Amino acid sequence: MRDHAVVKGLQRAELARRTGCNLETVRYYEKVGLLPEPPRTARGYRSYDTTHERRLRFVLRARELGFSLDEIRELLHLVDEREQPCVEARVVAATHLDDVQAKIADLKRMERVLKDVVAQCADGALPECPLIETLFGETSVD
Amino acid sequence: MRDHAVVKGLQRAELARRTGCNLETVRYYEKVGLLPEPPRTARGYRSYDTTHERRLRFVLRARELGFSLDEIRELLHLVDEREQPCVEARVVAATHLDDVQAKIADLKRMERVLKDVVAQCADGALPECPLIETLFGETSVD
DNA sequence: TCTTGACCCTGTAGTCACTACAGACCGCAT
DNA sequence: ATGCGGTCTGTAGTGACTACAGGGTCAAGA
C-alpha cells in the first residue's frame, strides 16, 4: 500500500503533472463541484494533498470509462454518503454500459456503410461516385 | 426517378417536415454555410425549392454517417467544383472511417471493463465495491 | 538589487453541433 | 376583431473542456 502519509502542499501544476490531467481541467472540476475547493495559502494559492489527488484520479479513471460528469458526481456522492455504495453504483455503471453499447451499435452501422462506399470508390469502375450517390440518397444508407 | 419538376415555394417548416430535420437546424446550416441562403418573399420569408431539399438531405445523410460539418462542407465543395469528385471524396470518407474505427475500439475497451465490474458487483460476494475500487485505481483499468 | 522566468490568480470566450427561447411581425379563419 | 399558427432576428444554453488576457508572486541567478 502506497501513500501511507498524506502529502501536503501540492500546487496545481504539480497535481496536474502527477495525474496527467490538464492544468485548467483541475480548476474546471472544482468549479463544477467534482473536486472540493482546496485550502489556500496566505497569498491565495491552492494547496492540495494526496486526498485531492486520489479523488482527481477517480474522476479521470471514470472519464476514461466514458462516464459523464453527472454520473461521476453521482458515484462520488455514493462513495461519500453510503456505507455500501455497491448496489447503487452498479445501477449507474449498468446504465452507462447500455449507453456505450448503443454507441458501439451506431458506430458499427456507420462503419459498415463507410467501408462499403470506400470499397466501391476504390475499384474506380463506376461512372458516378458511389459515396456521393449514397449521400444524395439515390441509394439507401442501410 | 421522382422529382421531375423542381417544386418551389416551400416554407421552412415544410422543408423541415419533408426531411425530418429540426426547424432550427435548417437555419443553423444556412448560417454556417452548408446550405445556400434561399430567396426571400416580399415579406422576407425564406422560399425553398427541391434543390435545397436535395442538398439538405445530403447533409442529413452525411451526419447519419457521422461526418463532421467540416467534412460535409468539403464533400459539398467537391460535388460543386469537381468533375470527378470520387478520388478526393474517397479520401475524406476513408479518413472518417478511420476515426469511426478508432472510436469503436475506445468504446469496446470501455465496454469490456464495465461488463467486468458490473458482473463483479452483481454477484455481491465482495466486501468492497469492485466498481469503486477500480475507479480509485487500486485495480488496473488496462 | 534587479531581472528573468515560471508559476499562480480570476474571468471570459472559444470549441462542436445543435436546440431553445424571447420578442416581434404576418396571414388566414372565424 | 381576435386568435392561432406561421415567420423573422438575435442570443443563450448544452457538455466537457481548453485557451487566452491581464494581472500578481516567488525564487534563483547576474
Tab-separated table of N, CA and C in Angstrom, chain B residues 22-118:
chain	number	residue	atom	x	y	z
B	22	ASN	N	-34.846	19.137	-37.860
B	22	ASN	CA	-35.353	20.152	-36.931
B	22	ASN	C	-35.349	21.519	-37.617
B	23	LEU	N	-36.412	22.251	-37.350
B	23	LEU	CA	-36.639	23.572	-37.915
B	23	LEU	C	-35.437	24.504	-37.743
B	24	GLU	N	-34.935	24.564	-36.555
B	24	GLU	CA	-33.852	25.494	-36.232
B	24	GLU	C	-32.537	25.056	-36.879
B	25	THR	N	-32.428	23.763	-37.072
B	25	THR	CA	-31.209	23.216	-37.654
B	25	THR	C	-31.022	23.684	-39.094
B	26	VAL	N	-32.139	23.847	-39.805
B	26	VAL	CA	-32.077	24.350	-41.176
B	26	VAL	C	-31.410	25.731	-41.184
B	27	ARG	N	-31.910	26.588	-40.295
B	27	ARG	CA	-31.331	27.931	-40.224
B	27	ARG	C	-29.852	27.888	-39.837
B	28	TYR	N	-29.547	26.998	-38.907
B	28	TYR	CA	-28.157	26.838	-38.477
B	28	TYR	C	-27.262	26.429	-39.647
B	29	TYR	N	-27.703	25.474	-40.445
B	29	TYR	CA	-26.904	25.029	-41.590
B	29	TYR	C	-26.701	26.154	-42.603
B	30	GLU	N	-27.706	27.014	-42.742
B	30	GLU	CA	-27.532	28.173	-43.623
B	30	GLU	C	-26.492	29.131	-43.045
B	31	LYS	N	-26.598	29.343	-41.749
B	31	LYS	CA	-25.691	30.282	-41.081
B	31	LYS	C	-24.234	29.848	-41.223
B	32	VAL	N	-23.985	28.541	-41.119
B	32	VAL	CA	-22.603	28.064	-41.188
B	32	VAL	C	-22.198	27.687	-42.613
B	33	GLY	N	-23.064	28.016	-43.576
B	33	GLY	CA	-22.663	27.902	-44.975
B	33	GLY	C	-22.765	26.516	-45.590
B	34	LEU	N	-23.516	25.619	-44.969
B	34	LEU	CA	-23.704	24.292	-45.566
B	34	LEU	C	-24.821	24.304	-46.596
B	35	LEU	N	-25.786	25.171	-46.359
B	35	LEU	CA	-26.889	25.319	-47.299
B	35	LEU	C	-26.873	26.748	-47.818
B	36	PRO	N	-27.235	26.954	-49.089
B	36	PRO	CA	-27.269	28.324	-49.609
B	36	PRO	C	-28.446	29.080	-49.002
B	37	GLU	N	-28.249	30.367	-48.842
B	37	GLU	CA	-29.361	31.217	-48.395
B	37	GLU	C	-30.432	31.183	-49.480
B	38	PRO	N	-31.639	30.827	-49.123
B	38	PRO	CA	-32.690	30.741	-50.135
B	38	PRO	C	-33.221	32.135	-50.474
B	39	PRO	N	-33.866	32.263	-51.628
B	39	PRO	CA	-34.501	33.549	-51.932
B	39	PRO	C	-35.620	33.847	-50.937
B	40	ARG	N	-35.966	35.133	-50.860
B	40	ARG	CA	-36.988	35.551	-49.892
B	40	ARG	C	-38.220	36.081	-50.614
B	41	THR	N	-39.352	35.946	-49.957
B	41	THR	CA	-40.583	36.571	-50.452
B	41	THR	C	-40.522	38.066	-50.126
B	42	ALA	N	-41.525	38.806	-50.597
B	42	ALA	CA	-41.580	40.243	-50.348
B	42	ALA	C	-41.504	40.555	-48.853
B	43	ARG	N	-42.076	39.675	-48.042
B	43	ARG	CA	-42.110	39.894	-46.591
B	43	ARG	C	-40.886	39.326	-45.883
B	44	GLY	N	-39.940	38.828	-46.644
B	44	GLY	CA	-38.714	38.330	-46.034
B	44	GLY	C	-38.748	36.871	-45.639
B	45	TYR	N	-39.792	36.160	-46.016
B	45	TYR	CA	-39.872	34.732	-45.695
B	45	TYR	C	-38.988	33.933	-46.642
B	46	ARG	N	-38.297	32.920	-46.112
B	46	ARG	CA	-37.487	32.043	-46.945
B	46	ARG	C	-38.376	31.200	-47.856
B	47	SER	N	-37.921	31.036	-49.083
B	47	SER	CA	-38.686	30.240	-50.051
B	47	SER	C	-37.767	29.200	-50.687
B	48	TYR	N	-37.962	27.966	-50.291
B	48	TYR	CA	-37.102	26.875	-50.750
B	48	TYR	C	-37.675	26.183	-51.974
B	49	ASP	N	-36.810	25.462	-52.689
B	49	ASP	CA	-37.301	24.542	-53.714
B	49	ASP	C	-36.624	23.184	-53.507
B	50	THR	N	-36.889	22.269	-54.419
B	50	THR	CA	-36.405	20.894	-54.208
B	50	THR	C	-34.886	20.764	-54.338
B	51	THR	N	-34.221	21.757	-54.928
B	51	THR	CA	-32.746	21.685	-54.943
B	51	THR	C	-32.201	21.911	-53.527
B	52	HIS	N	-32.868	22.808	-52.773
B	52	HIS	CA	-32.487	22.987	-51.368
B	52	HIS	C	-32.748	21.706	-50.582
B	53	GLU	N	-33.870	21.093	-50.874
B	53	GLU	CA	-34.237	19.871	-50.170
B	53	GLU	C	-33.196	18.775	-50.423
B	54	ARG	N	-32.782	18.651	-51.664
B	54	ARG	CA	-31.785	17.650	-52.039
B	54	ARG	C	-30.475	17.855	-51.283
B	55	ARG	N	-30.065	19.116	-51.225
B	55	ARG	CA	-28.814	19.427	-50.535
B	55	ARG	C	-28.934	19.178	-49.035
B	56	LEU	N	-30.060	19.531	-48.469
B	56	LEU	CA	-30.288	19.278	-47.039
B	56	LEU	C	-30.271	17.777	-46.752
B	57	ARG	N	-30.870	16.993	-47.627
B	57	ARG	CA	-30.860	15.537	-47.446
B	57	ARG	C	-29.437	14.993	-47.471
B	58	PHE	N	-28.617	15.566	-48.340
B	58	PHE	CA	-27.202	15.180	-48.400
B	58	PHE	C	-26.543	15.397	-47.033
B	59	VAL	N	-26.756	16.586	-46.495
B	59	VAL	CA	-26.161	16.918	-45.198
B	59	VAL	C	-26.663	15.963	-44.117
B	60	LEU	N	-27.945	15.699	-44.106
B	60	LEU	CA	-28.521	14.837	-43.071
B	60	LEU	C	-28.004	13.396	-43.177
B	61	ARG	N	-27.907	12.899	-44.390
B	61	ARG	CA	-27.347	11.555	-44.612
B	61	ARG	C	-25.906	11.484	-44.127
B	62	ALA	N	-25.153	12.514	-44.479
B	62	ALA	CA	-23.741	12.539	-44.082
B	62	ALA	C	-23.615	12.587	-42.558
B	63	ARG	N	-24.496	13.344	-41.914
B	63	ARG	CA	-24.498	13.394	-40.439
B	63	ARG	C	-24.821	12.026	-39.858
B	64	GLU	N	-25.762	11.329	-40.472
B	64	GLU	CA	-26.097	9.961	-40.023
B	64	GLU	C	-24.874	9.059	-40.063
B	65	LEU	N	-24.006	9.320	-41.032
B	65	LEU	CA	-22.780	8.524	-41.153
B	65	LEU	C	-21.656	9.094	-40.290
B	66	GLY	N	-21.959	10.117	-39.535
B	66	GLY	CA	-21.012	10.631	-38.555
B	66	GLY	C	-19.997	11.632	-39.080
B	67	PHE	N	-20.140	12.064	-40.341
B	67	PHE	CA	-19.247	13.102	-40.859
B	67	PHE	C	-19.440	14.395	-40.070
B	68	SER	N	-18.346	15.094	-39.832
B	68	SER	CA	-18.444	16.400	-39.183
B	68	SER	C	-18.936	17.416	-40.200
B	69	LEU	N	-19.386	18.551	-39.721
B	69	LEU	CA	-19.858	19.589	-40.632
B	69	LEU	C	-18.723	20.071	-41.539
B	70	ASP	N	-17.511	20.117	-41.025
B	70	ASP	CA	-16.360	20.486	-41.863
B	70	ASP	C	-16.148	19.484	-42.995
B	71	GLU	N	-16.251	18.217	-42.672
B	71	GLU	CA	-16.097	17.182	-43.702
B	71	GLU	C	-17.210	17.290	-44.744
B	72	ILE	N	-18.405	17.580	-44.272
B	72	ILE	CA	-19.547	17.705	-45.190
B	72	ILE	C	-19.346	18.910	-46.111
B	73	ARG	N	-18.849	19.993	-45.525
B	73	ARG	CA	-18.530	21.176	-46.333
B	73	ARG	C	-17.546	20.803	-47.444
B	74	GLU	N	-16.547	20.026	-47.069
B	74	GLU	CA	-15.532	19.580	-48.028
B	74	GLU	C	-16.167	18.722	-49.131
B	75	LEU	N	-17.012	17.800	-48.735
B	75	LEU	CA	-17.682	16.926	-49.710
B	75	LEU	C	-18.561	17.744	-50.658
B	76	LEU	N	-19.291	18.681	-50.102
B	76	LEU	CA	-20.173	19.510	-50.939
B	76	LEU	C	-19.351	20.361	-51.908
B	77	HIS	N	-18.226	20.840	-51.413
B	77	HIS	CA	-17.320	21.616	-52.257
B	77	HIS	C	-16.846	20.766	-53.442
B	78	LEU	N	-16.493	19.523	-53.177
B	78	LEU	CA	-16.057	18.613	-54.246
B	78	LEU	C	-17.176	18.383	-55.258
B	79	VAL	N	-18.379	18.195	-54.742
B	79	VAL	CA	-19.536	17.989	-55.622
B	79	VAL	C	-19.731	19.204	-56.530
B	80	ASP	N	-19.580	20.387	-55.934
B	80	ASP	CA	-19.825	21.620	-56.691
B	80	ASP	C	-18.713	21.933	-57.700
B	81	GLU	N	-17.463	21.628	-57.302
B	81	GLU	CA	-16.329	22.152	-58.077
B	81	GLU	C	-15.696	21.132	-59.021
B	82	ARG	N	-15.775	19.854	-58.652
B	82	ARG	CA	-15.033	18.854	-59.410
B	82	ARG	C	-15.921	18.103	-60.396
B	83	GLU	N	-15.323	17.790	-61.524
B	83	GLU	CA	-15.995	16.920	-62.491
B	83	GLU	C	-16.090	15.506	-61.927
B	84	GLN	N	-14.941	15.041	-61.408
B	84	GLN	CA	-14.830	13.675	-60.887
B	84	GLN	C	-14.440	13.739	-59.416
B	85	PRO	N	-15.398	13.901	-58.525
B	85	PRO	CA	-15.049	14.079	-57.102
B	85	PRO	C	-14.650	12.791	-56.392
B	86	CYS	N	-14.749	11.670	-57.098
B	86	CYS	CA	-14.695	10.366	-56.420
B	86	CYS	C	-13.402	10.140	-55.643
B	87	VAL	N	-12.260	10.412	-56.264
B	87	VAL	CA	-10.985	10.118	-55.615
B	87	VAL	C	-10.830	10.935	-54.331
B	88	GLU	N	-11.122	12.233	-54.457
B	88	GLU	CA	-10.981	13.093	-53.273
B	88	GLU	C	-12.020	12.774	-52.203
B	89	ALA	N	-13.233	12.492	-52.642
B	89	ALA	CA	-14.302	12.131	-51.701
B	89	ALA	C	-13.933	10.846	-50.948
B	90	ARG	N	-13.304	9.944	-51.678
B	90	ARG	CA	-12.886	8.684	-51.053
B	90	ARG	C	-11.904	8.923	-49.911
B	91	VAL	N	-10.992	9.878	-50.105
B	91	VAL	CA	-10.015	10.200	-49.059
B	91	VAL	C	-10.735	10.708	-47.807
B	92	VAL	N	-11.686	11.613	-48.013
B	92	VAL	CA	-12.459	12.146	-46.884
B	92	VAL	C	-13.167	11.009	-46.149
B	93	ALA	N	-13.798	10.141	-46.900
B	93	ALA	CA	-14.551	9.039	-46.294
B	93	ALA	C	-13.634	8.040	-45.598
B	94	ALA	N	-12.478	7.759	-46.212
B	94	ALA	CA	-11.546	6.785	-45.632
B	94	ALA	C	-10.985	7.316	-44.313
B	95	THR	N	-10.681	8.616	-44.291
B	95	THR	CA	-10.190	9.245	-43.055
B	95	THR	C	-11.254	9.170	-41.962
B	96	HIS	N	-12.470	9.463	-42.367
B	96	HIS	CA	-13.570	9.392	-41.405
B	96	HIS	C	-13.783	7.958	-40.914
B	97	LEU	N	-13.644	7.014	-41.822
B	97	LEU	CA	-13.773	5.601	-41.436
B	97	LEU	C	-12.744	5.230	-40.363
B	98	ASP	N	-11.536	5.741	-40.528
B	98	ASP	CA	-10.502	5.513	-39.504
B	98	ASP	C	-10.940	6.067	-38.153
B	99	ASP	N	-11.495	7.277	-38.171
B	99	ASP	CA	-11.981	7.887	-36.925
B	99	ASP	C	-13.044	7.012	-36.274
B	100	VAL	N	-13.967	6.560	-37.100
B	100	VAL	CA	-15.068	5.734	-36.591
B	100	VAL	C	-14.519	4.454	-35.968
B	101	GLN	N	-13.558	3.854	-36.638
B	101	GLN	CA	-12.991	2.603	-36.120
B	101	GLN	C	-12.213	2.830	-34.828
B	102	ALA	N	-11.560	3.981	-34.747
B	102	ALA	CA	-10.840	4.313	-33.502
B	102	ALA	C	-11.834	4.489	-32.353
B	103	LYS	N	-12.946	5.144	-32.652
B	103	LYS	CA	-13.982	5.341	-31.622
B	103	LYS	C	-14.567	4.012	-31.175
B	104	ILE	N	-14.802	3.124	-32.127
B	104	ILE	CA	-15.333	1.804	-31.783
B	104	ILE	C	-14.351	1.081	-30.856
B	105	ALA	N	-13.066	1.164	-31.176
B	105	ALA	CA	-12.047	0.496	-30.351
B	105	ALA	C	-12.056	1.060	-28.924
B	106	ASP	N	-12.146	2.398	-28.818
B	106	ASP	CA	-12.222	3.051	-27.499
B	106	ASP	C	-13.422	2.540	-26.716
B	107	LEU	N	-14.564	2.538	-27.371
B	107	LEU	CA	-15.801	2.152	-26.691
B	107	LEU	C	-15.776	0.682	-26.288
B	108	LYS	N	-15.125	-0.137	-27.099
B	108	LYS	CA	-15.035	-1.562	-26.749
B	108	LYS	C	-14.162	-1.787	-25.531
B	109	ARG	N	-13.103	-0.975	-25.424
B	109	ARG	CA	-12.278	-1.036	-24.211
B	109	ARG	C	-13.134	-0.711	-22.989
B	110	MET	N	-13.916	0.370	-23.110
B	110	MET	CA	-14.798	0.752	-22.000
B	110	MET	C	-15.791	-0.365	-21.698
B	111	GLU	N	-16.385	-0.904	-22.748
B	111	GLU	CA	-17.397	-1.941	-22.587
B	111	GLU	C	-16.845	-3.140	-21.812
B	112	ARG	N	-15.634	-3.538	-22.181
B	112	ARG	CA	-15.023	-4.703	-21.543
B	112	ARG	C	-14.877	-4.498	-20.034
B	113	VAL	N	-14.326	-3.328	-19.654
B	113	VAL	CA	-14.117	-3.044	-18.235
B	113	VAL	C	-15.448	-2.919	-17.504
B	114	LEU	N	-16.402	-2.246	-18.129
B	114	LEU	CA	-17.707	-2.033	-17.487
B	114	LEU	C	-18.438	-3.352	-17.276
B	115	LYS	N	-18.434	-4.186	-18.293
B	115	LYS	CA	-19.068	-5.509	-18.177
B	115	LYS	C	-18.483	-6.255	-16.991
B	116	ASP	N	-17.168	-6.170	-16.916
B	116	ASP	CA	-16.423	-6.840	-15.864
B	116	ASP	C	-16.835	-6.387	-14.471
B	117	VAL	N	-16.819	-5.072	-14.259
B	117	VAL	CA	-17.133	-4.576	-12.914
B	117	VAL	C	-18.602	-4.776	-12.585
B	118	VAL	N	-19.478	-4.601	-13.578
B	118	VAL	CA	-20.905	-4.812	-13.320
B	118	VAL	C	-21.138	-6.273	-12.905
